[in-house]
């Protein structure tokens, strides 16, 4: 297998045109390659500046999970810190987790941040939304978002080998007029849903609004965790 390490977007496009297979940390494909054979050409974005950035409002797709620290919002940092084992986090990448993984542990955090992904097409890089990235498995270059007022994350313990653990991510954003809006994303099984509600009228009103969305159709145990997380983040907001 020949591995390309492009350093510019134009070089990445050339690699794509040659049929190079994008890889991150290869944690998701290595076993398959050992069984079925390695591709002739592969490509890593680890030397591409656009894909390795870590900033308060940006994260590159080639960043390995263990490098995600307090430069980014709490919800994203905690999501990355609960993926797999330490060995996995030292090799798995942001792009591999969001695009390549069936669990997509970082997706709920990205959704509540209202993150905008930048992807690379055959002729240009462009900004799109997370739903398109997940559905079409684009080559992700990175994510950008606006810093939330506060955020939170909870992954419920689960038995090894069982269904994926329940994840609830939350973030509060302030609009240009100072009004606050809560975003909630839930991974229950392999499905991820997200909803939002104004949160300037109190916890009971926010919870009532969320119950009238698809969150109200979740199983009762999942709704209990959502209620706890929403109450916690709104309490932290009132302390600011």
mmCIF file of C-alpha atoms in Angstrom:
data_model
loop_
_atom_site.group_PDB
_atom_site.id
_atom_site.type_symbol
_atom_site.label_atom_id
_atom_site.label_comp_id
_atom_site.label_asym_id
_atom_site.label_seq_id
_atom_site.Cartn_x
_atom_site.Cartn_y
_atom_site.Cartn_z
ATOM 1 C CA UNK A 1 0.000 0.000 0.000
ATOM 2 C CA UNK A 2 1.317 3.432 -0.976
ATOM 3 C CA UNK A 3 0.350 6.145 1.530
ATOM 4 C CA UNK A 4 0.105 9.747 0.331
ATOM 5 C CA UNK A 5 0.526 12.599 2.845
ATOM 6 C CA UNK A 6 -0.692 15.707 0.982
ATOM 7 C CA UNK A 7 0.112 19.120 2.429
ATOM 8 C CA UNK A 8 -2.257 21.256 0.316
ATOM 9 C CA UNK A 9 -5.885 20.977 -0.734
ATOM 10 C CA UNK A 10 -4.853 20.723 -4.386
ATOM 11 C CA UNK A 11 -2.650 17.743 -3.550
ATOM 12 C CA UNK A 12 -5.574 16.125 -1.749
ATOM 13 C CA UNK A 13 -7.697 16.590 -4.878
ATOM 14 C CA UNK A 14 -4.985 14.975 -6.982
ATOM 15 C CA UNK A 15 -4.893 12.002 -4.637
ATOM 16 C CA UNK A 16 -8.677 11.681 -4.805
ATOM 17 C CA UNK A 17 -8.510 11.747 -8.607
ATOM 18 C CA UNK A 18 -5.989 8.896 -8.483
ATOM 19 C CA UNK A 19 -8.394 6.830 -6.365
ATOM 20 C CA UNK A 20 -6.562 7.065 -3.048
ATOM 21 C CA UNK A 21 -8.594 5.745 -0.115
ATOM 22 C CA UNK A 22 -8.868 8.321 2.719
ATOM 23 C CA UNK A 23 -7.818 7.021 6.118
ATOM 24 C CA UNK A 24 -7.631 8.626 9.526
ATOM 25 C CA UNK A 25 -6.137 6.461 12.228
ATOM 26 C CA UNK A 26 -7.285 3.347 10.315
ATOM 27 C CA UNK A 27 -8.837 2.027 13.529
ATOM 28 C CA UNK A 28 -12.064 1.166 11.693
ATOM 29 C CA UNK A 29 -10.591 -0.436 8.573
ATOM 30 C CA UNK A 30 -7.359 -2.122 9.603
ATOM 31 C CA UNK A 31 -8.932 -5.482 10.464
ATOM 32 C CA UNK A 32 -10.880 -5.479 7.183
ATOM 33 C CA UNK A 33 -7.732 -4.721 5.213
ATOM 34 C CA UNK A 34 -5.851 -7.536 6.935
ATOM 35 C CA UNK A 35 -8.644 -9.911 5.962
ATOM 36 C CA UNK A 36 -9.537 -8.621 2.487
ATOM 37 C CA UNK A 37 -6.297 -7.008 1.329
ATOM 38 C CA UNK A 38 -4.862 -3.507 1.489
ATOM 39 C CA UNK A 39 -5.730 -0.811 -1.059
ATOM 40 C CA UNK A 40 -3.063 0.122 -3.575
ATOM 41 C CA UNK A 41 -3.293 3.820 -2.657
ATOM 42 C CA UNK A 42 -4.277 5.477 0.617
ATOM 43 C CA UNK A 43 -4.247 9.059 1.820
ATOM 44 C CA UNK A 44 -3.944 10.679 5.251
ATOM 45 C CA UNK A 45 -4.698 14.344 5.998
ATOM 46 C CA UNK A 46 -2.374 14.478 8.998
ATOM 47 C CA UNK A 47 0.004 16.891 7.231
ATOM 48 C CA UNK A 48 -2.732 19.142 5.865
ATOM 49 C CA UNK A 49 -2.917 22.377 7.912
ATOM 50 C CA UNK A 50 -6.666 22.811 7.329
ATOM 51 C CA UNK A 51 -7.286 19.347 8.787
ATOM 52 C CA UNK A 52 -5.075 19.613 11.886
ATOM 53 C CA UNK A 53 -6.266 22.847 13.470
ATOM 54 C CA UNK A 54 -7.420 22.943 17.119
ATOM 55 C CA UNK A 55 -8.956 26.284 18.087
ATOM 56 C CA UNK A 56 -11.789 27.548 20.345
ATOM 57 C CA UNK A 57 -14.137 27.555 17.340
ATOM 58 C CA UNK A 58 -12.545 25.081 14.934
ATOM 59 C CA UNK A 59 -11.334 21.485 14.840
ATOM 60 C CA UNK A 60 -9.626 19.677 11.978
ATOM 61 C CA UNK A 61 -10.752 16.286 10.711
ATOM 62 C CA UNK A 62 -7.278 14.739 11.066
ATOM 63 C CA UNK A 63 -6.920 15.643 14.751
ATOM 64 C CA UNK A 64 -6.591 12.503 16.882
ATOM 65 C CA UNK A 65 -9.065 12.344 19.722
ATOM 66 C CA UNK A 66 -6.596 12.374 22.609
ATOM 67 C CA UNK A 67 -5.346 15.820 21.492
ATOM 68 C CA UNK A 68 -8.775 17.426 21.949
ATOM 69 C CA UNK A 69 -8.408 19.560 25.065
ATOM 70 C CA UNK A 70 -9.819 22.646 26.794
ATOM 71 C CA UNK A 71 -9.255 24.785 23.722
ATOM 72 C CA UNK A 72 -12.643 23.513 22.494
ATOM 73 C CA UNK A 73 -16.048 23.585 24.276
ATOM 74 C CA UNK A 74 -16.641 21.161 27.125
ATOM 75 C CA UNK A 75 -19.227 19.097 25.257
ATOM 76 C CA UNK A 76 -16.792 18.261 22.462
ATOM 77 C CA UNK A 77 -13.861 17.643 24.802
ATOM 78 C CA UNK A 78 -15.859 15.252 26.972
ATOM 79 C CA UNK A 79 -17.293 13.431 23.972
ATOM 80 C CA UNK A 80 -13.801 12.788 22.611
ATOM 81 C CA UNK A 81 -12.551 11.711 26.018
ATOM 82 C CA UNK A 82 -15.094 8.887 26.297
ATOM 83 C CA UNK A 83 -14.416 7.236 22.924
ATOM 84 C CA UNK A 84 -12.973 3.744 23.263
ATOM 85 C CA UNK A 85 -9.729 3.185 25.145
ATOM 86 C CA UNK A 86 -6.701 5.404 25.487
ATOM 87 C CA UNK A 87 -5.013 3.459 22.700
ATOM 88 C CA UNK A 88 -7.974 4.090 20.401
ATOM 89 C CA UNK A 89 -8.052 7.819 21.227
ATOM 90 C CA UNK A 90 -4.363 8.109 20.346
ATOM 91 C CA UNK A 91 -5.042 6.954 16.775
ATOM 92 C CA UNK A 92 -8.720 7.613 15.954
ATOM 93 C CA UNK A 93 -9.480 10.930 14.252
ATOM 94 C CA UNK A 94 -12.342 13.407 14.262
ATOM 95 C CA UNK A 95 -13.174 12.705 10.637
ATOM 96 C CA UNK A 96 -13.037 8.952 11.070
ATOM 97 C CA UNK A 97 -15.384 9.115 14.036
ATOM 98 C CA UNK A 98 -17.998 11.340 12.432
ATOM 99 C CA UNK A 99 -17.890 9.980 8.881
ATOM 100 C CA UNK A 100 -16.574 6.442 9.171
ATOM 101 C CA UNK A 101 -17.917 5.140 12.484
ATOM 102 C CA UNK A 102 -21.392 3.704 12.946
ATOM 103 C CA UNK A 103 -21.374 5.026 16.533
ATOM 104 C CA UNK A 104 -20.387 8.620 15.643
ATOM 105 C CA UNK A 105 -19.619 9.491 19.256
ATOM 106 C CA UNK A 106 -18.699 13.083 18.363
ATOM 107 C CA UNK A 107 -21.822 13.737 16.293
ATOM 108 C CA UNK A 108 -24.163 14.705 19.198
ATOM 109 C CA UNK A 109 -21.559 17.217 20.432
ATOM 110 C CA UNK A 110 -21.122 18.661 16.946
ATOM 111 C CA UNK A 111 -24.892 18.957 16.525
ATOM 112 C CA UNK A 112 -25.471 20.923 19.722
ATOM 113 C CA UNK A 113 -22.620 23.253 18.777
ATOM 114 C CA UNK A 114 -24.431 23.794 15.469
ATOM 115 C CA UNK A 115 -21.077 22.995 13.858
ATOM 116 C CA UNK A 116 -20.622 23.617 10.148
ATOM 117 C CA UNK A 117 -18.405 21.077 8.379
ATOM 118 C CA UNK A 118 -16.089 21.912 5.509
ATOM 119 C CA UNK A 119 -15.760 19.072 3.005
ATOM 120 C CA UNK A 120 -13.728 18.533 -0.127
ATOM 121 C CA UNK A 121 -15.436 17.749 -3.397
ATOM 122 C CA UNK A 122 -13.774 16.852 -6.712
ATOM 123 C CA UNK A 123 -13.315 20.504 -7.673
ATOM 124 C CA UNK A 124 -13.506 22.598 -4.498
ATOM 125 C CA UNK A 125 -13.820 22.759 -0.731
ATOM 126 C CA UNK A 126 -17.190 23.948 0.532
ATOM 127 C CA UNK A 127 -19.250 24.286 3.696
ATOM 128 C CA UNK A 128 -22.296 22.081 4.180
ATOM 129 C CA UNK A 129 -24.271 20.607 7.091
ATOM 130 C CA UNK A 130 -23.683 17.578 9.268
ATOM 131 C CA UNK A 131 -26.656 15.654 7.884
ATOM 132 C CA UNK A 132 -25.164 15.745 4.393
ATOM 133 C CA UNK A 133 -21.735 14.701 5.647
ATOM 134 C CA UNK A 134 -23.169 11.672 7.446
ATOM 135 C CA UNK A 135 -25.496 10.675 4.609
ATOM 136 C CA UNK A 136 -23.012 11.078 1.753
ATOM 137 C CA UNK A 137 -19.774 10.267 3.644
ATOM 138 C CA UNK A 138 -17.932 13.271 2.268
ATOM 139 C CA UNK A 139 -14.223 13.812 2.814
ATOM 140 C CA UNK A 140 -14.312 16.001 5.910
ATOM 141 C CA UNK A 141 -11.660 18.708 6.332
ATOM 142 C CA UNK A 142 -12.890 20.205 9.598
ATOM 143 C CA UNK A 143 -15.636 21.723 11.736
ATOM 144 C CA UNK A 144 -16.377 25.316 12.757
ATOM 145 C CA UNK A 145 -18.878 26.652 15.297
ATOM 146 C CA UNK A 146 -19.666 29.652 17.482
ATOM 147 C CA UNK A 147 -18.636 29.367 21.116
ATOM 148 C CA UNK A 148 -21.668 28.422 23.256
ATOM 149 C CA UNK A 149 -22.521 30.093 26.541
ATOM 150 C CA UNK A 150 -22.251 26.719 28.250
ATOM 151 C CA UNK A 151 -22.387 23.058 27.274
ATOM 152 C CA UNK A 152 -22.578 19.584 28.780
ATOM 153 C CA UNK A 153 -22.266 15.913 27.910
ATOM 154 C CA UNK A 154 -23.269 12.607 29.448
ATOM 155 C CA UNK A 155 -22.656 9.041 28.300
ATOM 156 C CA UNK A 156 -24.577 6.449 30.303
ATOM 157 C CA UNK A 157 -22.549 3.348 31.260
ATOM 158 C CA UNK A 158 -23.418 0.269 29.208
ATOM 159 C CA UNK A 159 -22.438 -3.391 29.166
ATOM 160 C CA UNK A 160 -19.627 -4.390 26.848
ATOM 161 C CA UNK A 161 -20.963 -6.061 23.720
ATOM 162 C CA UNK A 162 -24.435 -4.644 24.202
ATOM 163 C CA UNK A 163 -26.200 -1.753 22.481
ATOM 164 C CA UNK A 164 -24.301 1.538 22.178
ATOM 165 C CA UNK A 165 -24.485 3.600 25.376
ATOM 166 C CA UNK A 166 -27.003 6.408 25.540
ATOM 167 C CA UNK A 167 -25.460 9.833 24.931
ATOM 168 C CA UNK A 168 -27.015 13.218 25.713
ATOM 169 C CA UNK A 169 -25.231 16.389 24.608
ATOM 170 C CA UNK A 170 -26.425 19.910 25.423
ATOM 171 C CA UNK A 171 -25.341 23.452 24.642
ATOM 172 C CA UNK A 172 -26.807 26.899 25.256
ATOM 173 C CA UNK A 173 -26.265 29.629 22.675
ATOM 174 C CA UNK A 174 -26.991 33.356 22.910
ATOM 175 C CA UNK A 175 -28.348 35.155 19.852
ATOM 176 C CA UNK A 176 -27.466 38.702 18.829
ATOM 177 C CA UNK A 177 -30.181 40.083 21.113
ATOM 178 C CA UNK A 178 -28.985 38.157 24.158
ATOM 179 C CA UNK A 179 -31.762 35.544 24.143
ATOM 180 C CA UNK A 180 -30.705 32.011 25.015
ATOM 181 C CA UNK A 181 -31.492 28.869 23.063
ATOM 182 C CA UNK A 182 -30.838 25.306 24.158
ATOM 183 C CA UNK A 183 -29.776 22.606 21.718
ATOM 184 C CA UNK A 184 -30.060 18.936 22.739
ATOM 185 C CA UNK A 185 -28.775 15.899 20.826
ATOM 186 C CA UNK A 186 -29.418 12.299 21.843
ATOM 187 C CA UNK A 187 -27.835 9.103 20.587
ATOM 188 C CA UNK A 188 -30.103 6.213 21.516
ATOM 189 C CA UNK A 189 -28.887 3.017 19.906
ATOM 190 C CA UNK A 190 -27.408 3.949 16.546
ATOM 191 C CA UNK A 191 -29.853 6.783 15.909
ATOM 192 C CA UNK A 192 -29.043 10.414 16.658
ATOM 193 C CA UNK A 193 -31.668 13.147 16.925
ATOM 194 C CA UNK A 194 -31.381 16.802 17.856
ATOM 195 C CA UNK A 195 -33.867 19.460 18.917
ATOM 196 C CA UNK A 196 -33.791 23.003 20.242
ATOM 197 C CA UNK A 197 -35.876 25.254 22.460
ATOM 198 C CA UNK A 198 -35.813 28.763 23.844
ATOM 199 C CA UNK A 199 -34.553 28.658 27.414
ATOM 200 C CA UNK A 200 -35.381 32.095 28.784
ATOM 201 C CA UNK A 201 -38.648 30.962 30.404
ATOM 202 C CA UNK A 202 -37.461 28.406 32.952
ATOM 203 C CA UNK A 203 -36.640 24.722 33.143
ATOM 204 C CA UNK A 204 -40.246 23.440 33.188
ATOM 205 C CA UNK A 205 -41.123 25.372 30.049
ATOM 206 C CA UNK A 206 -38.006 24.121 28.247
ATOM 207 C CA UNK A 207 -38.718 20.519 29.183
ATOM 208 C CA UNK A 208 -42.335 20.898 28.069
ATOM 209 C CA UNK A 209 -41.216 22.269 24.707
ATOM 210 C CA UNK A 210 -38.783 19.377 24.214
ATOM 211 C CA UNK A 211 -41.458 16.832 25.100
ATOM 212 C CA UNK A 212 -43.456 18.091 22.109
ATOM 213 C CA UNK A 213 -40.584 17.233 19.769
ATOM 214 C CA UNK A 214 -39.173 13.850 18.765
ATOM 215 C CA UNK A 215 -37.423 13.734 22.136
ATOM 216 C CA UNK A 216 -40.835 13.109 23.677
ATOM 217 C CA UNK A 217 -41.013 9.839 21.737
ATOM 218 C CA UNK A 218 -37.829 8.422 23.247
ATOM 219 C CA UNK A 219 -38.026 5.541 25.696
ATOM 220 C CA UNK A 220 -38.679 6.676 29.254
ATOM 221 C CA UNK A 221 -35.159 5.946 30.541
ATOM 222 C CA UNK A 222 -33.653 8.122 27.799
ATOM 223 C CA UNK A 223 -36.117 10.937 28.504
ATOM 224 C CA UNK A 224 -35.147 10.820 32.186
ATOM 225 C CA UNK A 225 -31.491 11.376 31.298
ATOM 226 C CA UNK A 226 -32.438 14.223 28.950
ATOM 227 C CA UNK A 227 -34.446 15.905 31.708
ATOM 228 C CA UNK A 228 -31.529 15.585 34.149
ATOM 229 C CA UNK A 229 -29.052 17.006 31.666
ATOM 230 C CA UNK A 230 -31.318 19.885 30.676
ATOM 231 C CA UNK A 231 -31.929 20.789 34.314
ATOM 232 C CA UNK A 232 -28.196 20.670 35.035
ATOM 233 C CA UNK A 233 -27.199 22.907 32.142
ATOM 234 C CA UNK A 234 -29.952 25.434 32.854
ATOM 235 C CA UNK A 235 -28.847 25.528 36.488
ATOM 236 C CA UNK A 236 -25.295 26.254 35.382
ATOM 237 C CA UNK A 237 -26.617 28.987 33.106
ATOM 238 C CA UNK A 238 -28.435 30.704 35.977
ATOM 239 C CA UNK A 239 -25.200 30.740 37.995
ATOM 240 C CA UNK A 240 -23.406 32.809 35.352
#
